[in-house]
Short mmCIF file of C-alpha atoms and ligand atoms in Angstrom, two decimals:
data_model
loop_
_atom_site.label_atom_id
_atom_site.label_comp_id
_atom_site.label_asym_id
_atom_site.label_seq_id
_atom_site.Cartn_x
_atom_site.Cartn_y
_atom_site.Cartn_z
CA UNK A 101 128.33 -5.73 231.20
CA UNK A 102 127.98 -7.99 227.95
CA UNK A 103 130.13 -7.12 225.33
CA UNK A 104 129.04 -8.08 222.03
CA UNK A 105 131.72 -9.48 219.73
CA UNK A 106 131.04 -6.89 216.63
CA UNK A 107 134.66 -6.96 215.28
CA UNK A 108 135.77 -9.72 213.84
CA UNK A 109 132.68 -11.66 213.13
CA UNK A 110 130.55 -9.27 211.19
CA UNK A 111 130.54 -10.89 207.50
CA UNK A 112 130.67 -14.79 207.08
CA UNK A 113 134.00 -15.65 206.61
CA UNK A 114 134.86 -17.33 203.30
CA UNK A 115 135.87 -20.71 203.93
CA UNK A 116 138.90 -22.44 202.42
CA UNK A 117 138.32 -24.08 199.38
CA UNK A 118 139.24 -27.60 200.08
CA UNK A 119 136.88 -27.86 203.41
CA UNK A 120 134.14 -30.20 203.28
CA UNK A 121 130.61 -29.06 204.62
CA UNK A 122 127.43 -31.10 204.08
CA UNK A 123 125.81 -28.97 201.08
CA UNK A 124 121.90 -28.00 201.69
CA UNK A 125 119.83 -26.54 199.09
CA UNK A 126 119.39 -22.57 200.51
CA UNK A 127 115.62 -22.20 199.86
CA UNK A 128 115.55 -18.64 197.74
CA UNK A 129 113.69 -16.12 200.09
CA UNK A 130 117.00 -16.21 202.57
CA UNK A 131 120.16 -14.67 202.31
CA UNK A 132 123.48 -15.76 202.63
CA UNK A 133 122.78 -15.50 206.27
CA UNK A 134 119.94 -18.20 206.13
CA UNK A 135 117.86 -15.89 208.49
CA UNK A 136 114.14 -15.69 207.99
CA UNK A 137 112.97 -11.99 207.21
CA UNK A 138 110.87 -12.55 210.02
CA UNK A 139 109.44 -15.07 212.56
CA UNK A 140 106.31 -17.02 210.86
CA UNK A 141 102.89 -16.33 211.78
CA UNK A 142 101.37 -18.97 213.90
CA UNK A 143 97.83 -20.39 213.97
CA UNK A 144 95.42 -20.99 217.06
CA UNK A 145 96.33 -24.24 216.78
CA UNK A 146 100.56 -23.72 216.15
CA UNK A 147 100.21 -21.75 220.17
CA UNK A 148 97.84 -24.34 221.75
CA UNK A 149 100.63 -27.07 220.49
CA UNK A 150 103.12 -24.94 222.26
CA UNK A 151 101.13 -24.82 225.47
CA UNK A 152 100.50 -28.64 225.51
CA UNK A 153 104.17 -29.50 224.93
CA UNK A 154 104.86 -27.10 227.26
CA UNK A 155 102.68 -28.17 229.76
CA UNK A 156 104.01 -31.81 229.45
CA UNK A 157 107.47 -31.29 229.95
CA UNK A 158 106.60 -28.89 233.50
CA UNK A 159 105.06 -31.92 234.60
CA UNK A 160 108.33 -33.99 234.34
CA UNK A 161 111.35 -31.25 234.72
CA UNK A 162 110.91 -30.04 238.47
CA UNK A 163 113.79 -32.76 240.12
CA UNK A 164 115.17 -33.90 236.89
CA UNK A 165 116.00 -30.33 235.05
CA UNK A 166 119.50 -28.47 235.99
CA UNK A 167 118.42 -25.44 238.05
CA UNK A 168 119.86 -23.42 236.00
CA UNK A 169 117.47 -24.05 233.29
CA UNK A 170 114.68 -24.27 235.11
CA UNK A 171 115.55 -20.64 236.56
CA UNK A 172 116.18 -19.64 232.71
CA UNK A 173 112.26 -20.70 231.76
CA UNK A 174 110.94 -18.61 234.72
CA UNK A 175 113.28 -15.57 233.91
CA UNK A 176 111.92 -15.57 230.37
CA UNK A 177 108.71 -16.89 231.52
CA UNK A 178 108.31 -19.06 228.34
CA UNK A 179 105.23 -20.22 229.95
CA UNK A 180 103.13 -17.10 229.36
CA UNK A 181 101.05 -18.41 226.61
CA UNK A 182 101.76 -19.85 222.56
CA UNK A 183 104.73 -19.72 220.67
CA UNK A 184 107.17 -16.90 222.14
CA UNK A 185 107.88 -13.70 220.17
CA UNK A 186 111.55 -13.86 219.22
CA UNK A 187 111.67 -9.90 218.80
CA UNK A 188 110.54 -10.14 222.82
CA UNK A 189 112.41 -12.94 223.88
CA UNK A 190 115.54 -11.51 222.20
CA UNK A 191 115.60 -8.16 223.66
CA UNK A 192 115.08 -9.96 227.49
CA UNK A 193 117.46 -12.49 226.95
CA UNK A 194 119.84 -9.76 225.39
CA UNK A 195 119.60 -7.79 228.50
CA UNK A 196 121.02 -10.72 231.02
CA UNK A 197 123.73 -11.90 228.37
CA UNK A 198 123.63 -10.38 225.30
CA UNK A 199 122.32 -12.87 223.06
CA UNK A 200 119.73 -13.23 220.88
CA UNK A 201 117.18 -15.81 218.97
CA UNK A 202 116.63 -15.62 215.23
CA UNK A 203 114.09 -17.35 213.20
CA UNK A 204 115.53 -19.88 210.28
CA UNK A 205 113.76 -21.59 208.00
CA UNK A 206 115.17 -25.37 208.37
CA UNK A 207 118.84 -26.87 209.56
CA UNK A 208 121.17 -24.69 208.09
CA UNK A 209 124.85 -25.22 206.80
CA UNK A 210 127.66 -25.55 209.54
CA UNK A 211 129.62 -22.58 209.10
CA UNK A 212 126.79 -20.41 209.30
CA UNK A 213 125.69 -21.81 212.30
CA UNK A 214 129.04 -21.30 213.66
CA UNK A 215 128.94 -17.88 212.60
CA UNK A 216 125.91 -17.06 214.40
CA UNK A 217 126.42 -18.62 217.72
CA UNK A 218 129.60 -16.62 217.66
CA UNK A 219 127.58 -13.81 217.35
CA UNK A 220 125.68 -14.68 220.12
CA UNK A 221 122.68 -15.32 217.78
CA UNK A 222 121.03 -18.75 218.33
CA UNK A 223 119.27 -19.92 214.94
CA UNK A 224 115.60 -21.25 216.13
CA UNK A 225 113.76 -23.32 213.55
CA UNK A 226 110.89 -21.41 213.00
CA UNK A 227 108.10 -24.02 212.45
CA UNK A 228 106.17 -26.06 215.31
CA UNK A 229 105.85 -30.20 214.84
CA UNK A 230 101.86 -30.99 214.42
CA UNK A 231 99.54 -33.33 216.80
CA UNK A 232 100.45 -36.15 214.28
CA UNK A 233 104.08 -36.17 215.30
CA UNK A 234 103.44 -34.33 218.58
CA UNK A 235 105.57 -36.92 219.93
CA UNK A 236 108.99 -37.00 218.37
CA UNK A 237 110.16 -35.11 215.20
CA UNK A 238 113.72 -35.51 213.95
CA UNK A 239 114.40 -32.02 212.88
CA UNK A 240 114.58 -29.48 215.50
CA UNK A 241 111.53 -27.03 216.10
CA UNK A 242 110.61 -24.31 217.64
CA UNK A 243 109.82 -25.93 220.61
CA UNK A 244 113.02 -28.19 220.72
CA UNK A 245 114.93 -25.12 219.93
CA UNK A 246 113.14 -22.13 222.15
CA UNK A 247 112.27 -24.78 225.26
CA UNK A 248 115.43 -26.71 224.65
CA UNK A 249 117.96 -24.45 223.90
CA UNK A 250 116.97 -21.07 225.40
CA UNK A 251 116.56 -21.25 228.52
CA UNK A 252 120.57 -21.48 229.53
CA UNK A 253 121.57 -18.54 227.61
CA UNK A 254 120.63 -16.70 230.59
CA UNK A 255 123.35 -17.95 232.12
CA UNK A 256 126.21 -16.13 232.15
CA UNK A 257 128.80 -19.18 231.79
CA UNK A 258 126.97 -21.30 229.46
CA UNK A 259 126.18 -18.23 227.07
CA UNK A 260 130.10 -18.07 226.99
CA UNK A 261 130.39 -21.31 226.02
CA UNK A 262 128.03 -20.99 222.86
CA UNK A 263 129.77 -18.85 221.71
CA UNK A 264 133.19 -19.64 221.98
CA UNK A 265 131.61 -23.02 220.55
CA UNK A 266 131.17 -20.66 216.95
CA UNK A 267 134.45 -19.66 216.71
CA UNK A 268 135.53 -23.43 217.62
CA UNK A 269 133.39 -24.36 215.00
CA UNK A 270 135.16 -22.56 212.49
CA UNK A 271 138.51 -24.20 213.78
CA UNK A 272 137.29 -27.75 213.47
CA UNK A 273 136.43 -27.55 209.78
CA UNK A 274 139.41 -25.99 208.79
CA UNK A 275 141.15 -29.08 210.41
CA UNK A 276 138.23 -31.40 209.08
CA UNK A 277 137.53 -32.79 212.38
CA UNK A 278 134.14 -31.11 212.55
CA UNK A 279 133.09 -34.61 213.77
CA UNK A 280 135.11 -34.66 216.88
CA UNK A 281 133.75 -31.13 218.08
CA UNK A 282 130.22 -32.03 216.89
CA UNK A 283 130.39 -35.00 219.35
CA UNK A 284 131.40 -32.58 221.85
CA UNK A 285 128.50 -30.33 220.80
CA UNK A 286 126.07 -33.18 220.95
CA UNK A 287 126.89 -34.74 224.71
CA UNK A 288 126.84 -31.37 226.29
CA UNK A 289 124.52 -28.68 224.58
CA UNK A 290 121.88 -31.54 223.70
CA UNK A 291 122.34 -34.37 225.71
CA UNK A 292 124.25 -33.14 228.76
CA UNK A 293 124.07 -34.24 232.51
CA UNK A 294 125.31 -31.92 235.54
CA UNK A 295 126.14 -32.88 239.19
CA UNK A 296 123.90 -31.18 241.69
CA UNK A 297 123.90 -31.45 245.43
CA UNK A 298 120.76 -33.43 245.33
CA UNK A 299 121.66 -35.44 242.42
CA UNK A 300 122.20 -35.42 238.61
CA UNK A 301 120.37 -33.36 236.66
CA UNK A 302 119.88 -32.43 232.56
CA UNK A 303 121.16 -29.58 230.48
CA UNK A 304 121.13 -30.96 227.45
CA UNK A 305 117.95 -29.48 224.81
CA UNK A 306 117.72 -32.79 223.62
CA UNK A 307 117.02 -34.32 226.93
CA UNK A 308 114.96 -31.18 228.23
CA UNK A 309 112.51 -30.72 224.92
CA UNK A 310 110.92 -34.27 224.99
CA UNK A 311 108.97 -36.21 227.42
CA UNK A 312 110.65 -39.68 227.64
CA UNK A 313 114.43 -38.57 227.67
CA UNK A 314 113.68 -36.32 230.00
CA UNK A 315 113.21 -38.99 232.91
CA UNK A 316 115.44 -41.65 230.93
CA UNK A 317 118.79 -39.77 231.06
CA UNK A 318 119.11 -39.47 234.96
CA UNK A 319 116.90 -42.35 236.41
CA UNK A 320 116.51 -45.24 233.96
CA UNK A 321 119.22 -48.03 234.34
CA UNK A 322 120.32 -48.65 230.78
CA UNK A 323 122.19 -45.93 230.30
CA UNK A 324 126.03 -45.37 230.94
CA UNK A 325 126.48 -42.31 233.28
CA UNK A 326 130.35 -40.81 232.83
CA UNK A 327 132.07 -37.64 233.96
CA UNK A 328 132.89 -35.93 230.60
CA UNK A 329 136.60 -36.39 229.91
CA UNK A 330 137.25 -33.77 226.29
CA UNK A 331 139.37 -36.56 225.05
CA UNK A 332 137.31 -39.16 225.30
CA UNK A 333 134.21 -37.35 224.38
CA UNK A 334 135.20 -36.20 220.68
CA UNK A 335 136.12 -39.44 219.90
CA UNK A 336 132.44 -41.06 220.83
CA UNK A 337 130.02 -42.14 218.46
CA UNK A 338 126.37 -41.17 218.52
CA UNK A 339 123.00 -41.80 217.41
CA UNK A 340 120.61 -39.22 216.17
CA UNK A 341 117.37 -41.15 216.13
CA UNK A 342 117.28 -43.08 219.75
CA UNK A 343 117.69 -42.11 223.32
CA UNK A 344 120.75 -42.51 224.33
CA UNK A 345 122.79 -45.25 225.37
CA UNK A 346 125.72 -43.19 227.86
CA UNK A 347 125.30 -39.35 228.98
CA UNK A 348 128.48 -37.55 230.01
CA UNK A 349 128.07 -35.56 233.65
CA UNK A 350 130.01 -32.27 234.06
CA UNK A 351 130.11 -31.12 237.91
CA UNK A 352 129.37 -26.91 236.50
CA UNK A 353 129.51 -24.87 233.58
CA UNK A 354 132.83 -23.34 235.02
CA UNK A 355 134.31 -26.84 234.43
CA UNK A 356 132.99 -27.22 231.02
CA UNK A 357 134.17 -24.12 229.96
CA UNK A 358 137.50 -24.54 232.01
CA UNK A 359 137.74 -28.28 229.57
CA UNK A 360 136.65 -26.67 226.36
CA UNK A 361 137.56 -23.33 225.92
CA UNK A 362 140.24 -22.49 228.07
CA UNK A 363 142.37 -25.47 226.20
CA UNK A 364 143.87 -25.00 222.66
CA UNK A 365 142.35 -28.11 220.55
CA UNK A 366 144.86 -28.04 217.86
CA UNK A 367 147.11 -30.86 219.14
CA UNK A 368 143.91 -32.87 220.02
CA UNK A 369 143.02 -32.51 216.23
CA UNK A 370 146.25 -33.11 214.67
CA UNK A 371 146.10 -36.11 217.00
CA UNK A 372 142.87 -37.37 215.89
CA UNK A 373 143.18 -40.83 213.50
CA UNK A 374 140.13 -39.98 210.68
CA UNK A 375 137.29 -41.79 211.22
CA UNK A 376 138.20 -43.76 214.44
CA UNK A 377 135.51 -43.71 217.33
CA UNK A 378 134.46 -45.64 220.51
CA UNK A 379 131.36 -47.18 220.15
CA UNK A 380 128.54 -44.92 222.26
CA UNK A 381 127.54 -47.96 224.59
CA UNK A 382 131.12 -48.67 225.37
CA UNK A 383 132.62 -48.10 229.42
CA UNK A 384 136.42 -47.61 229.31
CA UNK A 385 139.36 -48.78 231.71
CA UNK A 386 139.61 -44.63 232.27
CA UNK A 387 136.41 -43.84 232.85
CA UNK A 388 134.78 -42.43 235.75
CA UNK A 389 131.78 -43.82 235.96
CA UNK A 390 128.64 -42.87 237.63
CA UNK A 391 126.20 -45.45 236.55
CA UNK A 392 127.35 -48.40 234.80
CA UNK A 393 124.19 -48.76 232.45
CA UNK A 394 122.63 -52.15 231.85
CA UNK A 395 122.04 -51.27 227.91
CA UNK A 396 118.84 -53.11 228.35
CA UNK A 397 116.93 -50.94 226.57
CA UNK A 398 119.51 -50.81 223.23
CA UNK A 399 120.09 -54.93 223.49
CA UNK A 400 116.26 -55.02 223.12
CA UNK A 401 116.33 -53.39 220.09
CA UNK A 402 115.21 -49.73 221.60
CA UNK A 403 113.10 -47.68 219.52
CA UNK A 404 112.38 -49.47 216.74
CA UNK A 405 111.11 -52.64 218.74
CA UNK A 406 109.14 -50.82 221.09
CA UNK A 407 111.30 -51.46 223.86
CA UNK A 408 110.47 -49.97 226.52
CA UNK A 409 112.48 -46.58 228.23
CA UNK A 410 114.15 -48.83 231.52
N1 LIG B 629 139.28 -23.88 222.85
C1 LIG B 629 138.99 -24.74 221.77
C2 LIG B 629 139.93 -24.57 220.57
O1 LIG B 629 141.01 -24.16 220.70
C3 LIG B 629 137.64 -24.76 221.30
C4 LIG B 629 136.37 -24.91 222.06
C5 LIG B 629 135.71 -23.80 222.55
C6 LIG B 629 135.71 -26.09 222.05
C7 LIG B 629 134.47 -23.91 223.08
C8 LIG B 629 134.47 -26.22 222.58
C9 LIG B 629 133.84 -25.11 223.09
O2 LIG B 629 139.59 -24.93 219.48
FE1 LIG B 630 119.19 -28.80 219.40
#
């Protein structure tokens, strides 16, 4: 059975003075634990966005969405109607593996993120996006985090991996390389590929939550496909604010975690040269490539010249 980790995790821990997180203004109705007394109260409107996003990406995901995922939306049934009930979808998702999904009220500081997911507790931005940008939002909401993110804590693997992620989190700033495992972070839990027997396929939330991504990642020919190598990974560059120009293909979640938290990333840190990264549309002598992408897409300027998704 799940065994919840209620020992050494139960107050923040203080970090060390001389560790640099981005400050963010704590709005004053939350506590030190940035959690939301409780989940907002939608309107007619906040569910039927829900149900039209939702009903957009189900028309793209079958053949392009990791089955794993896809079995993690049906176990939940996220489909059932509006905005999911966290109290609900906490207490099912709690009984296949132990974790649960707390409201907070906008992107919250690092550490406290890291001391959630170590928890087990994902934080889930609270408010939906509107009709006017129904399309793409920067900051995550609830339907980038609940769709997006969800879903995989069912499984038993990948809900390891989140967590162990926390307490690696904590690590990383204390070396202040936060960087390096927030590239990790980014080209597995949001924009991650996985090998299936009919193909690849997409874990990542960023990938799974939005329409165009969703096919670009595994079938447009820009984009770099590459087997994740750890080393190589945490010292990519990425963009937040286009698709993206390589995706990094695990073959399981066993071999993620097997990468990741079965190796000790001390020496990697202490090994890391401060700001030093490969650029993100780069192929390397040691890569093993999948798809060598055309960058098409990026070399016509991408998103901000309309270019289109190829
Ligand atoms: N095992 C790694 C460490 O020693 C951390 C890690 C865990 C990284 C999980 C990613 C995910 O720091
Ligand atoms: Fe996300």
């Amino acid at each position: 059975m799940i065994q919840k980790n209620t020992t050494a995790f139960e107050a923040i821990p203080e970090l060390p003075t001389d560790t640099f997180t981005a400050p963010l203004a704590k709005p004053d109705h939350v506590g030190l634990d940035w959690l939301e007394p409780k989940q907002r109260v939608y309107t007619a409107e906040d569910h039927h966005i829900w149900d039209d996003l939702f009903k957009r990406q189900m028309d793209i995901l079958p053949g392009r969405a990791a089955t794993a995922f896809l079995d993690g939306l049906k176990r939940l049934d996220l489909g059932r109607g509006g905005v999911p009930d966290f109290q609900e979808m906490s207490e099912e998702l709690s009984a296949i593996t132990g974790w649960e999904v707390v409201p907070v009220p906008m992107l919250i500081p690092d550490h406290v993120f890291f001391w959630h997911l170590a928890n087990r507790r994902f934080p889930a931005g609270n408010f939906i996006r509107t009709r006017e940008t129904f399309d793409y939002i920067q900051e995550p909401d609830v339907f980038h985090d609940v769709f997006g993110h969800v879903p995989l804590l069912t499984d038993p693997v990948f809900a390891d991996y989140m967590e162990a992620y926390g307490r690696a989190g904590w690590k990383a700033l204390k070396y202040n390389r936060l960087k390096a495992l927030s590239a990790l972070y980014w080209y597995t839990v949001e924009f991650g590929l996985i090998n299936e027997a009919d193909g690849i396929k997409s874990y990542g939330a960023g990938i799974l939550s939005g329409p165009t991504e969703a096919v670009f990642a595994v079938e447009a020919k820009s984009p770099n496909r590459i087997h994740l190598d750890v080393d190589r990974v945490v010292r990519t560059d990425y963009v937040i604010s286009d698709l993206q120009p390589t995706y990094f293909v695990i073959d399981s979640f066993k071999e993620l975690f097997a990468m990741t938290v079965d190796r000790d990333f001390n020496d990697l840190y202490e090994s890391l040269d401060p700001g030093f990264t490969f650029a993100n549309c780069a192929v390397l002598p040691q890569d093993k490539v999948y798809h060598k992408g055309t960058q098409e897409y990026a070399l016509r300027g991408g998103a901000a010249s309309l270019a289109e998704p190829v």
